[in-house]
C-alpha cells in the first residue's frame, strides 16, 4: 500500500503570513498543500480565491490541492488552473454537470476531484468514478477549521473503498475535517489515502514529527 499523504490546510494558518505557512509546510516534509476556497454561499464563510493560489505557487513546489466550496465551480476552473493549482476538487452538491467539469479539469492536465459533505451518501459518486483522480469525503460540515470529526463519515470511507475495489477505477480517497493525532489512525484504518489537516498541523510546534507520524 502506498504511503499516506498529509495535506496541511492553510485555512488554519496565520493569514498575515502565508509565505511562512508555505515554508512551514515544506519544512514539515508534507508534499501537498490544501487550499479551502469558500464563497459565503455554498458554505457560511468566505476565504480566498485564485490570486492566493497564484501567490502560493511562487512560494512552494508542493502539490496545490485546491478544494472549492463554492457554487458554480465550473465557472472558475480555468482561473484556478491558470493560477497554478495541481488538483481541483469541487462539490457534488454544487454542480449538476459533474462529469463535464471533471473532464475539463483533466483536459487541463490537472488532477480532478469530487467532494461530498457529511449528509450526502457515498452512492451518488458512482457515475463520477471514471472521471476522478480523487474523492474527498468531508468529515465535518464545511465552513470552519477546528471542528470535531463526525465518526459516521468514516463508514462512508469504508463504503467508498469497496466501491473502488468493485469498480476497478483508481483514485485516491481524501478525508477533510477534524483530523488530528487522536483521530488519524481511525481515518487511515477506514481507508483514507490523504489526510487533510488544518488546526492540528498549525498549532503543533513539531510539524515534521506530526507529518512523519501520520505518513507512516
Ligand atoms: C473545513 C475545511 C477543512 C479544514 C480542516 O471546512 O474544508 O479543509 O481546513 O481543518 P481542521 O483540520 O481544523 O478540521
Ligand atoms: Zn478542505
GROMACS .gro file of C-alpha atoms and ligand atoms in nm:
model
  231
    1UNK     CA    1   0.000   0.000   0.000
    2UNK     CA    2   0.133   0.345  -0.083
    3UNK     CA    3   0.223   0.596   0.185
    4UNK     CA    4  -0.039   0.823   0.336
    5UNK     CA    5  -0.026   1.180   0.203
    6UNK     CA    6  -0.061   1.464   0.451
    7UNK     CA    7  -0.218   1.779   0.304
    8UNK     CA    8  -0.196   2.070   0.554
    9UNK     CA    9  -0.480   2.319   0.511
   10UNK     CA   10  -0.380   2.685   0.515
   11UNK     CA   11  -0.727   2.771   0.643
   12UNK     CA   12  -0.569   2.743   0.988
   13UNK     CA   13  -0.251   2.936   0.902
   14UNK     CA   14  -0.173   3.291   1.010
   15UNK     CA   15  -0.346   3.490   0.732
   16UNK     CA   16  -0.095   3.773   0.775
   17UNK     CA   17   0.191   3.547   0.666
   18UNK     CA   18   0.109   3.290   0.400
   19UNK     CA   19   0.475   3.281   0.296
   20UNK     CA   20   0.561   3.140   0.637
   21UNK     CA   21   0.276   2.889   0.609
   22UNK     CA   22   0.423   2.761   0.281
   23UNK     CA   23   0.771   2.743   0.432
   24UNK     CA   24   0.637   2.558   0.740
   25UNK     CA   25   0.459   2.306   0.520
   26UNK     CA   26   0.768   2.246   0.304
   27UNK     CA   27   0.989   2.211   0.612
   28UNK     CA   28   0.748   1.961   0.769
   29UNK     CA   29   0.801   1.715   0.485
   30UNK     CA   30   0.439   1.735   0.368
   31UNK     CA   31   0.420   1.717  -0.011
   32UNK     CA   32   0.071   1.861  -0.051
   33UNK     CA   33  -0.082   2.195   0.049
   34UNK     CA   34  -0.461   2.219   0.085
   35UNK     CA   35  -0.644   2.541  -0.005
   36UNK     CA   36  -1.007   2.586   0.103
   37UNK     CA   37  -1.189   2.826  -0.126
   38UNK     CA   38  -1.519   2.939   0.029
   39UNK     CA   39  -1.777   3.173  -0.122
   40UNK     CA   40  -2.011   3.253   0.166
   41UNK     CA   41  -2.291   3.084  -0.028
   42UNK     CA   42  -2.216   2.714  -0.058
   43UNK     CA   43  -2.069   2.739   0.291
   44UNK     CA   44  -2.127   3.002   0.560
   45UNK     CA   45  -1.780   3.153   0.537
   46UNK     CA   46  -1.553   3.339   0.294
   47UNK     CA   47  -1.185   3.276   0.242
   48UNK     CA   48  -0.982   3.346  -0.073
   49UNK     CA   49  -0.970   3.284  -0.446
   50UNK     CA   50  -0.732   3.216  -0.735
   51UNK     CA   51  -0.494   3.508  -0.659
   52UNK     CA   52  -0.382   3.334  -0.339
   53UNK     CA   53  -0.323   3.010  -0.532
   54UNK     CA   54  -0.101   3.203  -0.767
   55UNK     CA   55   0.084   3.362  -0.473
   56UNK     CA   56   0.139   3.023  -0.307
   57UNK     CA   57   0.259   2.880  -0.640
   58UNK     CA   58   0.552   3.122  -0.618
   59UNK     CA   59   0.636   3.009  -0.265
   60UNK     CA   60   0.628   2.630  -0.285
   61UNK     CA   61   0.669   2.331  -0.513
   62UNK     CA   62   0.413   2.136  -0.307
   63UNK     CA   63   0.113   1.985  -0.484
   64UNK     CA   64  -0.152   2.258  -0.459
   65UNK     CA   65  -0.467   2.073  -0.357
   66UNK     CA   66  -0.749   2.322  -0.419
   67UNK     CA   67  -1.084   2.245  -0.256
   68UNK     CA   68  -1.364   2.458  -0.398
   69UNK     CA   69  -1.654   2.507  -0.159
   70UNK     CA   70  -1.837   2.737  -0.397
   71UNK     CA   71  -2.149   2.738  -0.612
   72UNK     CA   72  -2.097   2.713  -0.990
   73UNK     CA   73  -1.744   2.574  -0.953
   74UNK     CA   74  -1.725   2.501  -1.327
   75UNK     CA   75  -1.704   2.874  -1.396
   76UNK     CA   76  -1.375   2.908  -1.211
   77UNK     CA   77  -1.178   2.602  -1.322
   78UNK     CA   78  -0.977   2.799  -1.580
   79UNK     CA   79  -0.884   3.066  -1.326
   80UNK     CA   80  -0.756   2.814  -1.071
   81UNK     CA   81  -0.569   2.615  -1.336
   82UNK     CA   82  -0.401   2.932  -1.462
   83UNK     CA   83  -0.313   3.027  -1.104
   84UNK     CA   84  -0.110   2.706  -1.070
   85UNK     CA   85  -0.336   2.456  -0.895
   86UNK     CA   86  -0.223   2.093  -0.933
   87UNK     CA   87  -0.555   1.945  -0.837
   88UNK     CA   88  -0.905   2.093  -0.830
   89UNK     CA   89  -1.178   1.933  -0.620
   90UNK     CA   90  -1.535   2.064  -0.627
   91UNK     CA   91  -1.853   1.957  -0.454
   92UNK     CA   92  -2.102   1.713  -0.600
   93UNK     CA   93  -2.375   1.917  -0.424
   94UNK     CA   94  -2.270   2.238  -0.600
   95UNK     CA   95  -2.271   2.128  -0.964
   96UNK     CA   96  -2.518   1.942  -1.184
   97UNK     CA   97  -2.273   1.866  -1.468
   98UNK     CA   98  -2.004   1.698  -1.263
   99UNK     CA   99  -1.872   1.470  -1.540
  100UNK     CA  100  -1.829   1.761  -1.778
  101UNK     CA  101  -1.624   1.968  -1.535
  102UNK     CA  102  -1.419   1.676  -1.403
  103UNK     CA  103  -1.323   1.602  -1.765
  104UNK     CA  104  -1.240   1.969  -1.815
  105UNK     CA  105  -1.004   1.967  -1.516
  106UNK     CA  106  -0.826   1.659  -1.652
  107UNK     CA  107  -0.806   1.809  -2.000
  108UNK     CA  108  -0.611   2.098  -1.845
  109UNK     CA  109  -0.359   1.843  -1.717
  110UNK     CA  110  -0.471   1.866  -1.353
  111UNK     CA  111  -0.597   1.605  -1.109
  112UNK     CA  112  -0.975   1.610  -1.082
  113UNK     CA  113  -1.153   1.564  -0.752
  114UNK     CA  114  -1.511   1.536  -0.631
  115UNK     CA  115  -1.612   1.617  -0.273
  116UNK     CA  116  -1.919   1.539  -0.064
  117UNK     CA  117  -2.045   1.685   0.264
  118UNK     CA  118  -2.137   1.459   0.561
  119UNK     CA  119  -2.509   1.438   0.472
  120UNK     CA  120  -2.451   1.320   0.114
  121UNK     CA  121  -2.446   0.942   0.065
  122UNK     CA  122  -2.144   0.784  -0.098
  123UNK     CA  123  -2.363   0.612  -0.359
  124UNK     CA  124  -2.406   0.936  -0.556
  125UNK     CA  125  -2.041   0.917  -0.657
  126UNK     CA  126  -2.091   0.604  -0.867
  127UNK     CA  127  -2.122   0.781  -1.201
  128UNK     CA  128  -1.826   1.007  -1.135
  129UNK     CA  129  -1.573   0.729  -1.063
  130UNK     CA  130  -1.438   0.703  -1.420
  131UNK     CA  131  -1.372   1.076  -1.419
  132UNK     CA  132  -1.192   1.131  -1.089
  133UNK     CA  133  -0.840   1.115  -0.953
  134UNK     CA  134  -0.956   1.198  -0.602
  135UNK     CA  135  -1.270   1.171  -0.387
  136UNK     CA  136  -1.281   1.399  -0.085
  137UNK     CA  137  -1.504   1.290   0.200
  138UNK     CA  138  -1.580   1.574   0.437
  139UNK     CA  139  -1.581   1.461   0.797
  140UNK     CA  140  -1.718   1.791   0.932
  141UNK     CA  141  -1.983   2.026   0.796
  142UNK     CA  142  -1.767   2.258   0.586
  143UNK     CA  143  -1.704   2.622   0.662
  144UNK     CA  144  -1.466   2.631   0.953
  145UNK     CA  145  -1.149   2.470   1.078
  146UNK     CA  146  -1.110   2.322   1.425
  147UNK     CA  147  -1.432   2.120   1.434
  148UNK     CA  148  -1.474   1.766   1.567
  149UNK     CA  149  -1.465   1.476   1.323
  150UNK     CA  150  -1.806   1.314   1.272
  151UNK     CA  151  -1.728   0.941   1.315
  152UNK     CA  152  -2.019   0.826   1.093
  153UNK     CA  153  -1.832   0.976   0.796
  154UNK     CA  154  -1.566   0.707   0.830
  155UNK     CA  155  -1.828   0.445   0.742
  156UNK     CA  156  -1.866   0.629   0.413
  157UNK     CA  157  -1.492   0.600   0.355
  158UNK     CA  158  -1.514   0.223   0.409
  159UNK     CA  159  -1.800   0.204   0.160
  160UNK     CA  160  -1.603   0.403  -0.094
  161UNK     CA  161  -1.304   0.171  -0.061
  162UNK     CA  162  -1.538  -0.119  -0.150
  163UNK     CA  163  -1.687   0.078  -0.442
  164UNK     CA  164  -1.336   0.149  -0.567
  165UNK     CA  165  -1.245  -0.220  -0.550
  166UNK     CA  166  -1.554  -0.340  -0.731
  167UNK     CA  167  -1.541  -0.064  -0.994
  168UNK     CA  168  -1.176  -0.120  -1.079
  169UNK     CA  169  -1.115   0.255  -1.104
  170UNK     CA  170  -0.807   0.405  -0.949
  171UNK     CA  171  -0.843   0.723  -0.742
  172UNK     CA  172  -0.729   0.849  -0.407
  173UNK     CA  173  -0.956   0.898  -0.108
  174UNK     CA  174  -0.908   1.214   0.095
  175UNK     CA  175  -1.064   1.287   0.436
  176UNK     CA  176  -1.110   1.650   0.538
  177UNK     CA  177  -1.216   1.786   0.877
  178UNK     CA  178  -1.124   1.711   1.236
  179UNK     CA  179  -0.818   1.501   1.151
  180UNK     CA  180  -0.560   1.518   1.429
  181UNK     CA  181  -0.317   1.293   1.614
  182UNK     CA  182  -0.603   1.127   1.802
  183UNK     CA  183  -0.836   1.064   1.505
  184UNK     CA  184  -0.580   0.999   1.227
  185UNK     CA  185  -0.540   0.629   1.297
  186UNK     CA  186  -0.912   0.556   1.260
  187UNK     CA  187  -0.924   0.769   0.944
  188UNK     CA  188  -0.637   0.570   0.794
  189UNK     CA  189  -0.794   0.242   0.909
  190UNK     CA  190  -1.114   0.337   0.727
  191UNK     CA  191  -0.911   0.366   0.406
  192UNK     CA  192  -0.804   0.728   0.356
  193UNK     CA  193  -0.501   0.786   0.132
  194UNK     CA  194  -0.487   1.160   0.200
  195UNK     CA  195  -0.531   1.333   0.536
  196UNK     CA  196  -0.626   1.700   0.519
  197UNK     CA  197  -0.516   1.858   0.842
  198UNK     CA  198  -0.566   2.220   0.939
  199UNK     CA  199  -0.572   2.330   1.301
  200UNK     CA  200  -0.386   2.023   1.432
  201UNK     CA  201  -0.099   2.099   1.192
  202UNK     CA  202  -0.062   2.472   1.251
  203UNK     CA  203  -0.092   2.455   1.628
  204UNK     CA  204   0.166   2.176   1.655
  205UNK     CA  205   0.519   2.307   1.726
  206UNK     CA  206   0.667   1.979   1.597
  207UNK     CA  207   0.524   1.978   1.245
  208UNK     CA  208   0.774   1.736   1.093
  209UNK     CA  209   0.719   1.496   1.385
  210UNK     CA  210   0.347   1.510   1.317
  211UNK     CA  211   0.382   1.460   0.941
  212UNK     CA  212   0.625   1.171   0.991
  213UNK     CA  213   0.388   1.003   1.230
  214UNK     CA  214   0.081   1.046   1.007
  215UNK     CA  215   0.260   0.948   0.686
  216UNK     CA  216   0.373   0.614   0.824
  217LIG     C1  217  -1.341   2.274   0.655
  217LIG     C2  218  -1.226   2.272   0.559
  217LIG     C3  219  -1.108   2.193   0.603
  217LIG     C4  220  -1.039   2.249   0.722
  217LIG     C5  221  -0.988   2.136   0.806
  217LIG     O1  222  -1.445   2.346   0.603
  217LIG     O2  223  -1.264   2.219   0.435
  217LIG     O3  224  -1.013   2.174   0.499
  217LIG     O4  225  -0.933   2.332   0.686
  217LIG     O5  226  -0.950   2.193   0.924
  217LIG     P1  227  -0.936   2.111   1.057
  217LIG     O6  228  -0.826   2.011   1.033
  217LIG     O7  229  -0.901   2.215   1.157
  217LIG     O8  230  -1.067   2.044   1.083
  218LIG    ZN1  231  -1.085   2.134   0.256
   0.00000   0.00000   0.00000
